[in-house]
């Protein structure tokens, strides 16, 4: 066991700004004796102890200091300081008096910190001497220090090479702002280097670090190499393509570019066609005249040095596609013909024949067609392709003219019509040379021609003469004549329906007359009508009395139709009686 008074305290207590600091004072008195007093002090800037508390068995006395409203004592006599500020970091002393065992004391350093310093701000700027970047860390306590790194490796100061001067500023808030600049020589190889700073600070007794965002330095250097590319690849360029020439230099900033094309022994300046300040020349819809050597020239405005690079542009093309026909003389129906296709290209070609619907007929440059007719399609297409250059192809169409006298292929006969009806007569024929169409009757004609086909529509009104004679369609050209007659047939069903309507009307009229006759007969039998021979009257006279019934029946029907008028007893009567 210890034989003297011992006091133990933590050497350092760290607390965040605004928090509460608790400083413990643990002591041991031999034989479990009691303390006489406990005093708490702090050490001011003049290194003088200022008492805060005086504790005895009879009570606690708090001295009047700047800490008075923020101090408290625990039951274990630990000192607590609330609402810690940046002005509180100092030494606190605990002194214990133990009677005959004497007086002992110990101390603790109070350290105050902010949670984290603000993120370091990094800016880059080249100057002479070359300042690469400046790093600034604000609002930290205690003050941190700054280190510099290039591509992840820490830089160290070197005489006349790398320097890192820094400044420390205490703000009115008590926080610190630290600024550090990095000066170092740079070369072309440093154009891809990345620099950053690291702020090192203390937090809860541990050393921490905070990295800035990396930056790249914009380094100026002249061009050493020049590239001129053709896009797409020059081996695949075909006529009609859009080609881009791209000139690239490895200098910074980019030099001034110029473009030229070699024509015989001279260079044609194409710079006006290039995109300004870009090193790009676009060639639209190239053809075989675009073939040749192109040159890009760069000019460095700092030292006026020039670099040149050229490239050959090869444009693949097909030209002169033509078709030869054998025999070349006039062809008639039933003849045969040989079609031969040819073209020129600097690369190998492949031929293919197709019909007018795009259907492949044969591979190769020749097509043999036999038994030519009007009905079959006589239009063919020769497709020329360059297998080594995808998409390079051309086509040539050819129509084989087949001559022959006209042939009527469609006619509207027989045609069912009605009297006085307006109808359309149609006559279609095929022939070459183009024929003329004539009709044997008058009307309004409309003619339609499609290649070797001709169609004529004639609008007429149906008459008895037209029905009897019909209509003749005559088609002719210099090779012959073809004609056909359209037969017109009266629609019997429609005629019968018309006649039926007439007959029904006649029957209804006869029935009405019969009823009237029966009424007259009935009245005569009753004696209400004076129809005797002596008193016989002319019922057709206009001066007859108003109460008499006057009926006049005229009929031009046949005798058998007239005989339908009968009396009430079914006997036929004379016209006078009726």
PDB file of C-alpha atoms in Angstrom, residues 314-567:
ATOM      1  CA  UNK A 314      -9.282   5.967-102.517  1.00  0.00           C
ATOM      2  CA  UNK A 315     -12.920   6.185-103.615  1.00  0.00           C
ATOM      3  CA  UNK A 316     -14.285   2.941-105.059  1.00  0.00           C
ATOM      4  CA  UNK A 317     -16.827   3.443-107.832  1.00  0.00           C
ATOM      5  CA  UNK A 318     -18.755   1.810-110.668  1.00  0.00           C
ATOM      6  CA  UNK A 319     -19.287   3.640-113.934  1.00  0.00           C
ATOM      7  CA  UNK A 320     -20.321   3.070-117.509  1.00  0.00           C
ATOM      8  CA  UNK A 321     -23.044   0.500-116.834  1.00  0.00           C
ATOM      9  CA  UNK A 322     -24.600  -0.388-120.219  1.00  0.00           C
ATOM     10  CA  UNK A 323     -26.640  -3.209-121.770  1.00  0.00           C
ATOM     11  CA  UNK A 324     -26.127  -4.639-125.248  1.00  0.00           C
ATOM     12  CA  UNK A 325     -29.007  -6.397-127.006  1.00  0.00           C
ATOM     13  CA  UNK A 326     -28.576  -9.049-129.722  1.00  0.00           C
ATOM     14  CA  UNK A 327     -30.125  -8.954-132.207  1.00  0.00           C
ATOM     15  CA  UNK A 328     -30.377  -5.192-132.151  1.00  0.00           C
ATOM     16  CA  UNK A 329     -33.014  -5.166-134.908  1.00  0.00           C
ATOM     17  CA  UNK A 330     -36.751  -4.957-134.380  1.00  0.00           C
ATOM     18  CA  UNK A 331     -38.177  -7.912-132.452  1.00  0.00           C
ATOM     19  CA  UNK A 332     -41.503  -9.589-133.129  1.00  0.00           C
ATOM     20  CA  UNK A 333     -43.626 -11.854-130.972  1.00  0.00           C
ATOM     21  CA  UNK A 334     -42.032 -15.280-130.673  1.00  0.00           C
ATOM     22  CA  UNK A 335     -38.469 -13.983-131.195  1.00  0.00           C
ATOM     23  CA  UNK A 336     -35.572 -14.488-128.738  1.00  0.00           C
ATOM     24  CA  UNK A 337     -32.983 -11.977-127.509  1.00  0.00           C
ATOM     25  CA  UNK A 338     -29.620 -12.027-125.653  1.00  0.00           C
ATOM     26  CA  UNK A 339     -28.955  -9.186-123.176  1.00  0.00           C
ATOM     27  CA  UNK A 340     -25.331  -8.524-122.143  1.00  0.00           C
ATOM     28  CA  UNK A 341     -24.416  -6.164-119.253  1.00  0.00           C
ATOM     29  CA  UNK A 342     -21.013  -4.518-118.742  1.00  0.00           C
ATOM     30  CA  UNK A 343     -19.469  -1.835-116.467  1.00  0.00           C
ATOM     31  CA  UNK A 344     -16.102  -0.515-115.267  1.00  0.00           C
ATOM     32  CA  UNK A 345     -14.684  -0.341-111.726  1.00  0.00           C
ATOM     33  CA  UNK A 346     -11.186  -0.447-110.189  1.00  0.00           C
ATOM     34  CA  UNK A 347     -12.382  -3.443-108.143  1.00  0.00           C
ATOM     35  CA  UNK A 348     -13.892  -6.779-109.172  1.00  0.00           C
ATOM     36  CA  UNK A 349     -17.559  -6.800-110.184  1.00  0.00           C
ATOM     37  CA  UNK A 350     -20.429  -9.265-109.979  1.00  0.00           C
ATOM     38  CA  UNK A 351     -23.555  -9.186-112.194  1.00  0.00           C
ATOM     39  CA  UNK A 352     -27.154 -10.201-111.578  1.00  0.00           C
ATOM     40  CA  UNK A 353     -30.330  -9.995-113.666  1.00  0.00           C
ATOM     41  CA  UNK A 354     -33.788  -9.293-112.201  1.00  0.00           C
ATOM     42  CA  UNK A 355     -37.287  -8.816-113.597  1.00  0.00           C
ATOM     43  CA  UNK A 356     -39.462  -5.736-113.171  1.00  0.00           C
ATOM     44  CA  UNK A 357     -40.726  -7.045-109.799  1.00  0.00           C
ATOM     45  CA  UNK A 358     -37.217  -7.442-108.384  1.00  0.00           C
ATOM     46  CA  UNK A 359     -37.151 -11.229-108.653  1.00  0.00           C
ATOM     47  CA  UNK A 360     -33.704 -12.638-109.403  1.00  0.00           C
ATOM     48  CA  UNK A 361     -33.546 -14.359-112.785  1.00  0.00           C
ATOM     49  CA  UNK A 362     -29.917 -15.355-113.290  1.00  0.00           C
ATOM     50  CA  UNK A 363     -26.360 -14.712-112.024  1.00  0.00           C
ATOM     51  CA  UNK A 364     -23.864 -13.403-114.546  1.00  0.00           C
ATOM     52  CA  UNK A 365     -23.738 -10.580-117.024  1.00  0.00           C
ATOM     53  CA  UNK A 366     -25.863 -12.267-119.744  1.00  0.00           C
ATOM     54  CA  UNK A 367     -29.609 -12.964-119.914  1.00  0.00           C
ATOM     55  CA  UNK A 368     -31.245 -15.000-122.684  1.00  0.00           C
ATOM     56  CA  UNK A 369     -34.980 -14.398-123.223  1.00  0.00           C
ATOM     57  CA  UNK A 370     -36.940 -16.528-125.678  1.00  0.00           C
ATOM     58  CA  UNK A 371     -40.482 -16.525-127.075  1.00  0.00           C
ATOM     59  CA  UNK A 372     -41.125 -12.835-126.521  1.00  0.00           C
ATOM     60  CA  UNK A 373     -44.790 -11.864-126.204  1.00  0.00           C
ATOM     61  CA  UNK A 374     -46.873  -8.858-125.325  1.00  0.00           C
ATOM     62  CA  UNK A 375     -48.285 -10.505-122.187  1.00  0.00           C
ATOM     63  CA  UNK A 376     -44.924 -11.214-120.524  1.00  0.00           C
ATOM     64  CA  UNK A 377     -42.920  -8.450-118.914  1.00  0.00           C
ATOM     65  CA  UNK A 378     -40.165  -7.285-121.213  1.00  0.00           C
ATOM     66  CA  UNK A 379     -38.477  -4.975-118.683  1.00  0.00           C
ATOM     67  CA  UNK A 380     -35.281  -6.289-117.063  1.00  0.00           C
ATOM     68  CA  UNK A 381     -32.690  -4.857-114.658  1.00  0.00           C
ATOM     69  CA  UNK A 382     -28.949  -5.521-114.592  1.00  0.00           C
ATOM     70  CA  UNK A 383     -27.531  -5.156-111.077  1.00  0.00           C
ATOM     71  CA  UNK A 384     -23.765  -4.569-110.827  1.00  0.00           C
ATOM     72  CA  UNK A 385     -22.097  -5.156-107.431  1.00  0.00           C
ATOM     73  CA  UNK A 386     -18.580  -4.909-105.977  1.00  0.00           C
ATOM     74  CA  UNK A 387     -18.284  -7.735-103.384  1.00  0.00           C
ATOM     75  CA  UNK A 388     -15.108  -6.288-101.850  1.00  0.00           C
ATOM     76  CA  UNK A 389     -16.815  -2.951-101.099  1.00  0.00           C
ATOM     77  CA  UNK A 390     -20.080  -3.483 -99.185  1.00  0.00           C
ATOM     78  CA  UNK A 391     -22.892  -1.325-100.502  1.00  0.00           C
ATOM     79  CA  UNK A 392     -21.204  -0.412-103.783  1.00  0.00           C
ATOM     80  CA  UNK A 393     -23.679  -1.261-106.546  1.00  0.00           C
ATOM     81  CA  UNK A 394     -25.499   0.197-109.556  1.00  0.00           C
ATOM     82  CA  UNK A 395     -28.428  -0.929-111.691  1.00  0.00           C
ATOM     83  CA  UNK A 396     -29.417  -0.451-115.308  1.00  0.00           C
ATOM     84  CA  UNK A 397     -32.940  -1.054-116.612  1.00  0.00           C
ATOM     85  CA  UNK A 398     -33.709  -2.096-120.169  1.00  0.00           C
ATOM     86  CA  UNK A 399     -37.067  -2.552-121.901  1.00  0.00           C
ATOM     87  CA  UNK A 400     -37.240  -4.913-124.873  1.00  0.00           C
ATOM     88  CA  UNK A 401     -39.710  -3.570-127.461  1.00  0.00           C
ATOM     89  CA  UNK A 402     -41.716  -6.392-129.077  1.00  0.00           C
ATOM     90  CA  UNK A 403     -43.608  -5.340-132.241  1.00  0.00           C
ATOM     91  CA  UNK A 404     -46.809  -6.941-133.444  1.00  0.00           C
ATOM     92  CA  UNK A 405     -50.222  -6.221-134.835  1.00  0.00           C
ATOM     93  CA  UNK A 406     -52.963  -5.374-132.344  1.00  0.00           C
ATOM     94  CA  UNK A 407     -54.687  -8.104-130.381  1.00  0.00           C
ATOM     95  CA  UNK A 408     -57.933  -7.423-128.525  1.00  0.00           C
ATOM     96  CA  UNK A 409     -57.611  -8.978-125.086  1.00  0.00           C
ATOM     97  CA  UNK A 410     -60.861  -7.842-123.415  1.00  0.00           C
ATOM     98  CA  UNK A 411     -64.217  -6.580-124.650  1.00  0.00           C
ATOM     99  CA  UNK A 412     -67.570  -6.048-122.928  1.00  0.00           C
ATOM    100  CA  UNK A 413     -69.632  -8.503-124.971  1.00  0.00           C
ATOM    101  CA  UNK A 414     -72.356  -9.656-124.671  1.00  0.00           C
ATOM    102  CA  UNK A 415     -73.728  -6.699-122.739  1.00  0.00           C
ATOM    103  CA  UNK A 416     -77.246  -6.720-121.215  1.00  0.00           C
ATOM    104  CA  UNK A 417     -78.942  -3.324-121.564  1.00  0.00           C
ATOM    105  CA  UNK A 418     -82.261  -1.491-121.339  1.00  0.00           C
ATOM    106  CA  UNK A 419     -83.802   0.840-123.836  1.00  0.00           C
ATOM    107  CA  UNK A 420     -82.700   4.504-123.482  1.00  0.00           C
ATOM    108  CA  UNK A 421     -80.102   3.497-120.849  1.00  0.00           C
ATOM    109  CA  UNK A 422     -76.652   5.235-120.877  1.00  0.00           C
ATOM    110  CA  UNK A 423     -73.926   2.568-120.958  1.00  0.00           C
ATOM    111  CA  UNK A 424     -70.118   2.247-121.230  1.00  0.00           C
ATOM    112  CA  UNK A 425     -68.594   0.025-123.902  1.00  0.00           C
ATOM    113  CA  UNK A 426     -65.046  -1.201-123.191  1.00  0.00           C
ATOM    114  CA  UNK A 427     -62.416  -2.467-125.602  1.00  0.00           C
ATOM    115  CA  UNK A 428     -58.882  -3.405-124.475  1.00  0.00           C
ATOM    116  CA  UNK A 429     -56.012  -4.335-126.764  1.00  0.00           C
ATOM    117  CA  UNK A 430     -52.267  -4.840-126.784  1.00  0.00           C
ATOM    118  CA  UNK A 431     -49.892  -3.845-129.580  1.00  0.00           C
ATOM    119  CA  UNK A 432     -46.648  -2.158-130.485  1.00  0.00           C
ATOM    120  CA  UNK A 433     -46.236   0.344-132.087  1.00  0.00           C
ATOM    121  CA  UNK A 434     -49.074   1.971-130.117  1.00  0.00           C
ATOM    122  CA  UNK A 435     -52.370   1.407-132.002  1.00  0.00           C
ATOM    123  CA  UNK A 436     -55.395   3.605-132.630  1.00  0.00           C
ATOM    124  CA  UNK A 437     -58.914   2.602-131.565  1.00  0.00           C
ATOM    125  CA  UNK A 438     -62.022   3.362-133.636  1.00  0.00           C
ATOM    126  CA  UNK A 439     -65.702   2.660-132.960  1.00  0.00           C
ATOM    127  CA  UNK A 440     -68.456   2.040-135.496  1.00  0.00           C
ATOM    128  CA  UNK A 441     -70.911   4.267-133.624  1.00  0.00           C
ATOM    129  CA  UNK A 442     -70.826   7.770-132.235  1.00  0.00           C
ATOM    130  CA  UNK A 443     -70.372   8.464-128.543  1.00  0.00           C
ATOM    131  CA  UNK A 444     -68.012   9.959-125.991  1.00  0.00           C
ATOM    132  CA  UNK A 445     -64.719   8.041-126.005  1.00  0.00           C
ATOM    133  CA  UNK A 446     -61.963   7.977-123.333  1.00  0.00           C
ATOM    134  CA  UNK A 447     -58.655   6.273-124.071  1.00  0.00           C
ATOM    135  CA  UNK A 448     -56.015   5.000-121.587  1.00  0.00           C
ATOM    136  CA  UNK A 449     -52.500   3.854-122.585  1.00  0.00           C
ATOM    137  CA  UNK A 450     -50.095   1.871-120.351  1.00  0.00           C
ATOM    138  CA  UNK A 451     -46.915   0.757-122.107  1.00  0.00           C
ATOM    139  CA  UNK A 452     -48.140  -1.632-124.804  1.00  0.00           C
ATOM    140  CA  UNK A 453     -51.726  -1.782-123.500  1.00  0.00           C
ATOM    141  CA  UNK A 454     -54.532   0.494-124.676  1.00  0.00           C
ATOM    142  CA  UNK A 455     -58.083   0.674-123.349  1.00  0.00           C
ATOM    143  CA  UNK A 456     -60.990   2.644-124.828  1.00  0.00           C
ATOM    144  CA  UNK A 457     -64.299   3.381-123.072  1.00  0.00           C
ATOM    145  CA  UNK A 458     -67.246   4.624-125.187  1.00  0.00           C
ATOM    146  CA  UNK A 459     -70.291   6.181-123.516  1.00  0.00           C
ATOM    147  CA  UNK A 460     -73.547   5.842-125.566  1.00  0.00           C
ATOM    148  CA  UNK A 461     -77.354   5.708-125.097  1.00  0.00           C
ATOM    149  CA  UNK A 462     -79.142   2.454-125.960  1.00  0.00           C
ATOM    150  CA  UNK A 463     -81.392   2.630-128.996  1.00  0.00           C
ATOM    151  CA  UNK A 464     -83.207   0.099-131.179  1.00  0.00           C
ATOM    152  CA  UNK A 465     -80.621   0.578-133.927  1.00  0.00           C
ATOM    153  CA  UNK A 466     -77.733   0.067-131.502  1.00  0.00           C
ATOM    154  CA  UNK A 467     -79.306  -3.113-130.143  1.00  0.00           C
ATOM    155  CA  UNK A 468     -79.895  -4.420-133.655  1.00  0.00           C
ATOM    156  CA  UNK A 469     -76.461  -3.589-135.144  1.00  0.00           C
ATOM    157  CA  UNK A 470     -74.180  -3.767-132.045  1.00  0.00           C
ATOM    158  CA  UNK A 471     -70.904  -1.784-131.753  1.00  0.00           C
ATOM    159  CA  UNK A 472     -67.683  -2.594-133.607  1.00  0.00           C
ATOM    160  CA  UNK A 473     -64.270  -1.939-131.943  1.00  0.00           C
ATOM    161  CA  UNK A 474     -61.443  -1.616-134.463  1.00  0.00           C
ATOM    162  CA  UNK A 475     -57.775  -1.489-133.288  1.00  0.00           C
ATOM    163  CA  UNK A 476     -54.988  -0.892-135.844  1.00  0.00           C
ATOM    164  CA  UNK A 477     -51.321  -0.028-136.276  1.00  0.00           C
ATOM    165  CA  UNK A 478     -48.937  -0.221-139.193  1.00  0.00           C
ATOM    166  CA  UNK A 479     -48.599  -3.987-138.733  1.00  0.00           C
ATOM    167  CA  UNK A 480     -52.271  -4.898-138.941  1.00  0.00           C
ATOM    168  CA  UNK A 481     -55.849  -4.568-137.780  1.00  0.00           C
ATOM    169  CA  UNK A 482     -57.937  -6.388-135.171  1.00  0.00           C
ATOM    170  CA  UNK A 483     -61.665  -5.847-134.636  1.00  0.00           C
ATOM    171  CA  UNK A 484     -64.507  -7.323-132.604  1.00  0.00           C
ATOM    172  CA  UNK A 485     -68.195  -6.521-132.284  1.00  0.00           C
ATOM    173  CA  UNK A 486     -69.961  -5.944-129.011  1.00  0.00           C
ATOM    174  CA  UNK A 487     -73.382  -7.602-128.940  1.00  0.00           C
ATOM    175  CA  UNK A 488     -76.093  -5.794-127.008  1.00  0.00           C
ATOM    176  CA  UNK A 489     -78.912  -7.869-125.498  1.00  0.00           C
ATOM    177  CA  UNK A 490     -82.104  -6.290-124.169  1.00  0.00           C
ATOM    178  CA  UNK A 491     -82.808  -7.427-120.617  1.00  0.00           C
ATOM    179  CA  UNK A 492     -86.052  -9.490-121.031  1.00  0.00           C
ATOM    180  CA  UNK A 493     -86.666  -9.695-117.327  1.00  0.00           C
ATOM    181  CA  UNK A 494     -86.875  -5.934-117.015  1.00  0.00           C
ATOM    182  CA  UNK A 495     -89.210  -5.744-120.063  1.00  0.00           C
ATOM    183  CA  UNK A 496     -91.495  -8.427-118.668  1.00  0.00           C
ATOM    184  CA  UNK A 497     -91.688  -6.593-115.363  1.00  0.00           C
ATOM    185  CA  UNK A 498     -92.694  -3.383-117.193  1.00  0.00           C
ATOM    186  CA  UNK A 499     -95.368  -5.188-119.194  1.00  0.00           C
ATOM    187  CA  UNK A 500     -96.685  -6.842-116.037  1.00  0.00           C
ATOM    188  CA  UNK A 501     -97.155  -3.454-114.422  1.00  0.00           C
ATOM    189  CA  UNK A 502     -99.147  -2.245-117.468  1.00  0.00           C
ATOM    190  CA  UNK A 503    -101.379  -5.334-117.457  1.00  0.00           C
ATOM    191  CA  UNK A 504    -102.116  -4.933-113.747  1.00  0.00           C
ATOM    192  CA  UNK A 505    -103.085  -1.301-114.345  1.00  0.00           C
ATOM    193  CA  UNK A 506    -105.464  -2.304-117.181  1.00  0.00           C
ATOM    194  CA  UNK A 507    -107.111  -5.001-115.075  1.00  0.00           C
ATOM    195  CA  UNK A 508    -107.665  -2.539-112.221  1.00  0.00           C
ATOM    196  CA  UNK A 509    -109.261  -0.059-114.648  1.00  0.00           C
ATOM    197  CA  UNK A 510    -111.560  -2.742-116.099  1.00  0.00           C
ATOM    198  CA  UNK A 511    -112.659  -3.814-112.614  1.00  0.00           C
ATOM    199  CA  UNK A 512    -113.535  -0.225-111.734  1.00  0.00           C
ATOM    200  CA  UNK A 513    -115.653   0.102-114.893  1.00  0.00           C
ATOM    201  CA  UNK A 514    -117.363  -3.216-114.177  1.00  0.00           C
ATOM    202  CA  UNK A 515    -118.367  -2.097-110.699  1.00  0.00           C
ATOM    203  CA  UNK A 516    -119.790   1.151-112.070  1.00  0.00           C
ATOM    204  CA  UNK A 517    -121.756  -0.819-114.698  1.00  0.00           C
ATOM    205  CA  UNK A 518    -123.212  -3.091-112.028  1.00  0.00           C
ATOM    206  CA  UNK A 519    -124.352  -0.114-109.983  1.00  0.00           C
ATOM    207  CA  UNK A 520    -126.088   1.446-113.001  1.00  0.00           C
ATOM    208  CA  UNK A 521    -127.808  -1.834-113.812  1.00  0.00           C
ATOM    209  CA  UNK A 522    -129.067  -2.236-110.260  1.00  0.00           C
ATOM    210  CA  UNK A 523    -130.513   1.255-110.220  1.00  0.00           C
ATOM    211  CA  UNK A 524    -132.205   0.669-113.570  1.00  0.00           C
ATOM    212  CA  UNK A 525    -133.919  -2.499-112.295  1.00  0.00           C
ATOM    213  CA  UNK A 526    -135.321  -0.614-109.304  1.00  0.00           C
ATOM    214  CA  UNK A 527    -136.778   1.944-111.664  1.00  0.00           C
ATOM    215  CA  UNK A 528    -134.845   4.834-110.344  1.00  0.00           C
ATOM    216  CA  UNK A 529    -133.335   5.490-113.735  1.00  0.00           C
ATOM    217  CA  UNK A 530    -135.650   6.238-116.754  1.00  0.00           C
ATOM    218  CA  UNK A 531    -133.800   4.203-119.312  1.00  0.00           C
ATOM    219  CA  UNK A 532    -136.767   3.096-121.518  1.00  0.00           C
ATOM    220  CA  UNK A 533    -136.552   3.489-125.228  1.00  0.00           C
ATOM    221  CA  UNK A 534    -139.100   6.291-125.105  1.00  0.00           C
ATOM    222  CA  UNK A 535    -137.365   8.028-122.295  1.00  0.00           C
ATOM    223  CA  UNK A 536    -133.813   7.175-123.379  1.00  0.00           C
ATOM    224  CA  UNK A 537    -131.300   9.952-122.654  1.00  0.00           C
ATOM    225  CA  UNK A 538    -127.811  10.699-123.783  1.00  0.00           C
ATOM    226  CA  UNK A 539    -125.758  10.406-120.681  1.00  0.00           C
ATOM    227  CA  UNK A 540    -122.849  12.064-122.368  1.00  0.00           C
ATOM    228  CA  UNK A 541    -124.556  15.408-122.779  1.00  0.00           C
ATOM    229  CA  UNK A 542    -123.314  18.169-120.549  1.00  0.00           C
ATOM    230  CA  UNK A 543    -126.823  19.528-119.761  1.00  0.00           C
ATOM    231  CA  UNK A 544    -127.816  16.351-117.861  1.00  0.00           C
ATOM    232  CA  UNK A 545    -129.207  16.795-114.366  1.00  0.00           C
ATOM    233  CA  UNK A 546    -126.772  17.007-111.512  1.00  0.00           C
ATOM    234  CA  UNK A 547    -128.291  14.003-109.746  1.00  0.00           C
ATOM    235  CA  UNK A 548    -127.568  11.739-112.704  1.00  0.00           C
ATOM    236  CA  UNK A 549    -124.348   9.717-112.982  1.00  0.00           C
ATOM    237  CA  UNK A 550    -122.469  10.382-116.199  1.00  0.00           C
ATOM    238  CA  UNK A 551    -119.967   7.706-117.321  1.00  0.00           C
ATOM    239  CA  UNK A 552    -117.958   7.582-120.557  1.00  0.00           C
ATOM    240  CA  UNK A 553    -115.744   4.596-121.261  1.00  0.00           C
ATOM    241  CA  UNK A 554    -113.404   4.452-124.196  1.00  0.00           C
ATOM    242  CA  UNK A 555    -111.147   1.461-124.841  1.00  0.00           C
ATOM    243  CA  UNK A 556    -108.746   0.581-127.582  1.00  0.00           C
ATOM    244  CA  UNK A 557    -108.230  -2.909-126.229  1.00  0.00           C
ATOM    245  CA  UNK A 558    -108.710  -5.995-128.207  1.00  0.00           C
ATOM    246  CA  UNK A 559    -112.251  -7.520-128.451  1.00  0.00           C
ATOM    247  CA  UNK A 560    -111.370 -10.147-125.914  1.00  0.00           C
ATOM    248  CA  UNK A 561    -110.339  -7.506-123.410  1.00  0.00           C
ATOM    249  CA  UNK A 562    -113.505  -5.509-124.022  1.00  0.00           C
ATOM    250  CA  UNK A 563    -115.592  -8.618-123.452  1.00  0.00           C
ATOM    251  CA  UNK A 564    -114.593  -8.563-119.792  1.00  0.00           C
ATOM    252  CA  UNK A 565    -117.332  -5.963-119.198  1.00  0.00           C
ATOM    253  CA  UNK A 566    -120.367  -7.980-118.125  1.00  0.00           C
ATOM    254  CA  UNK A 567    -123.642  -7.378-116.379  1.00  0.00           C
TER     255      UNK A 567
END
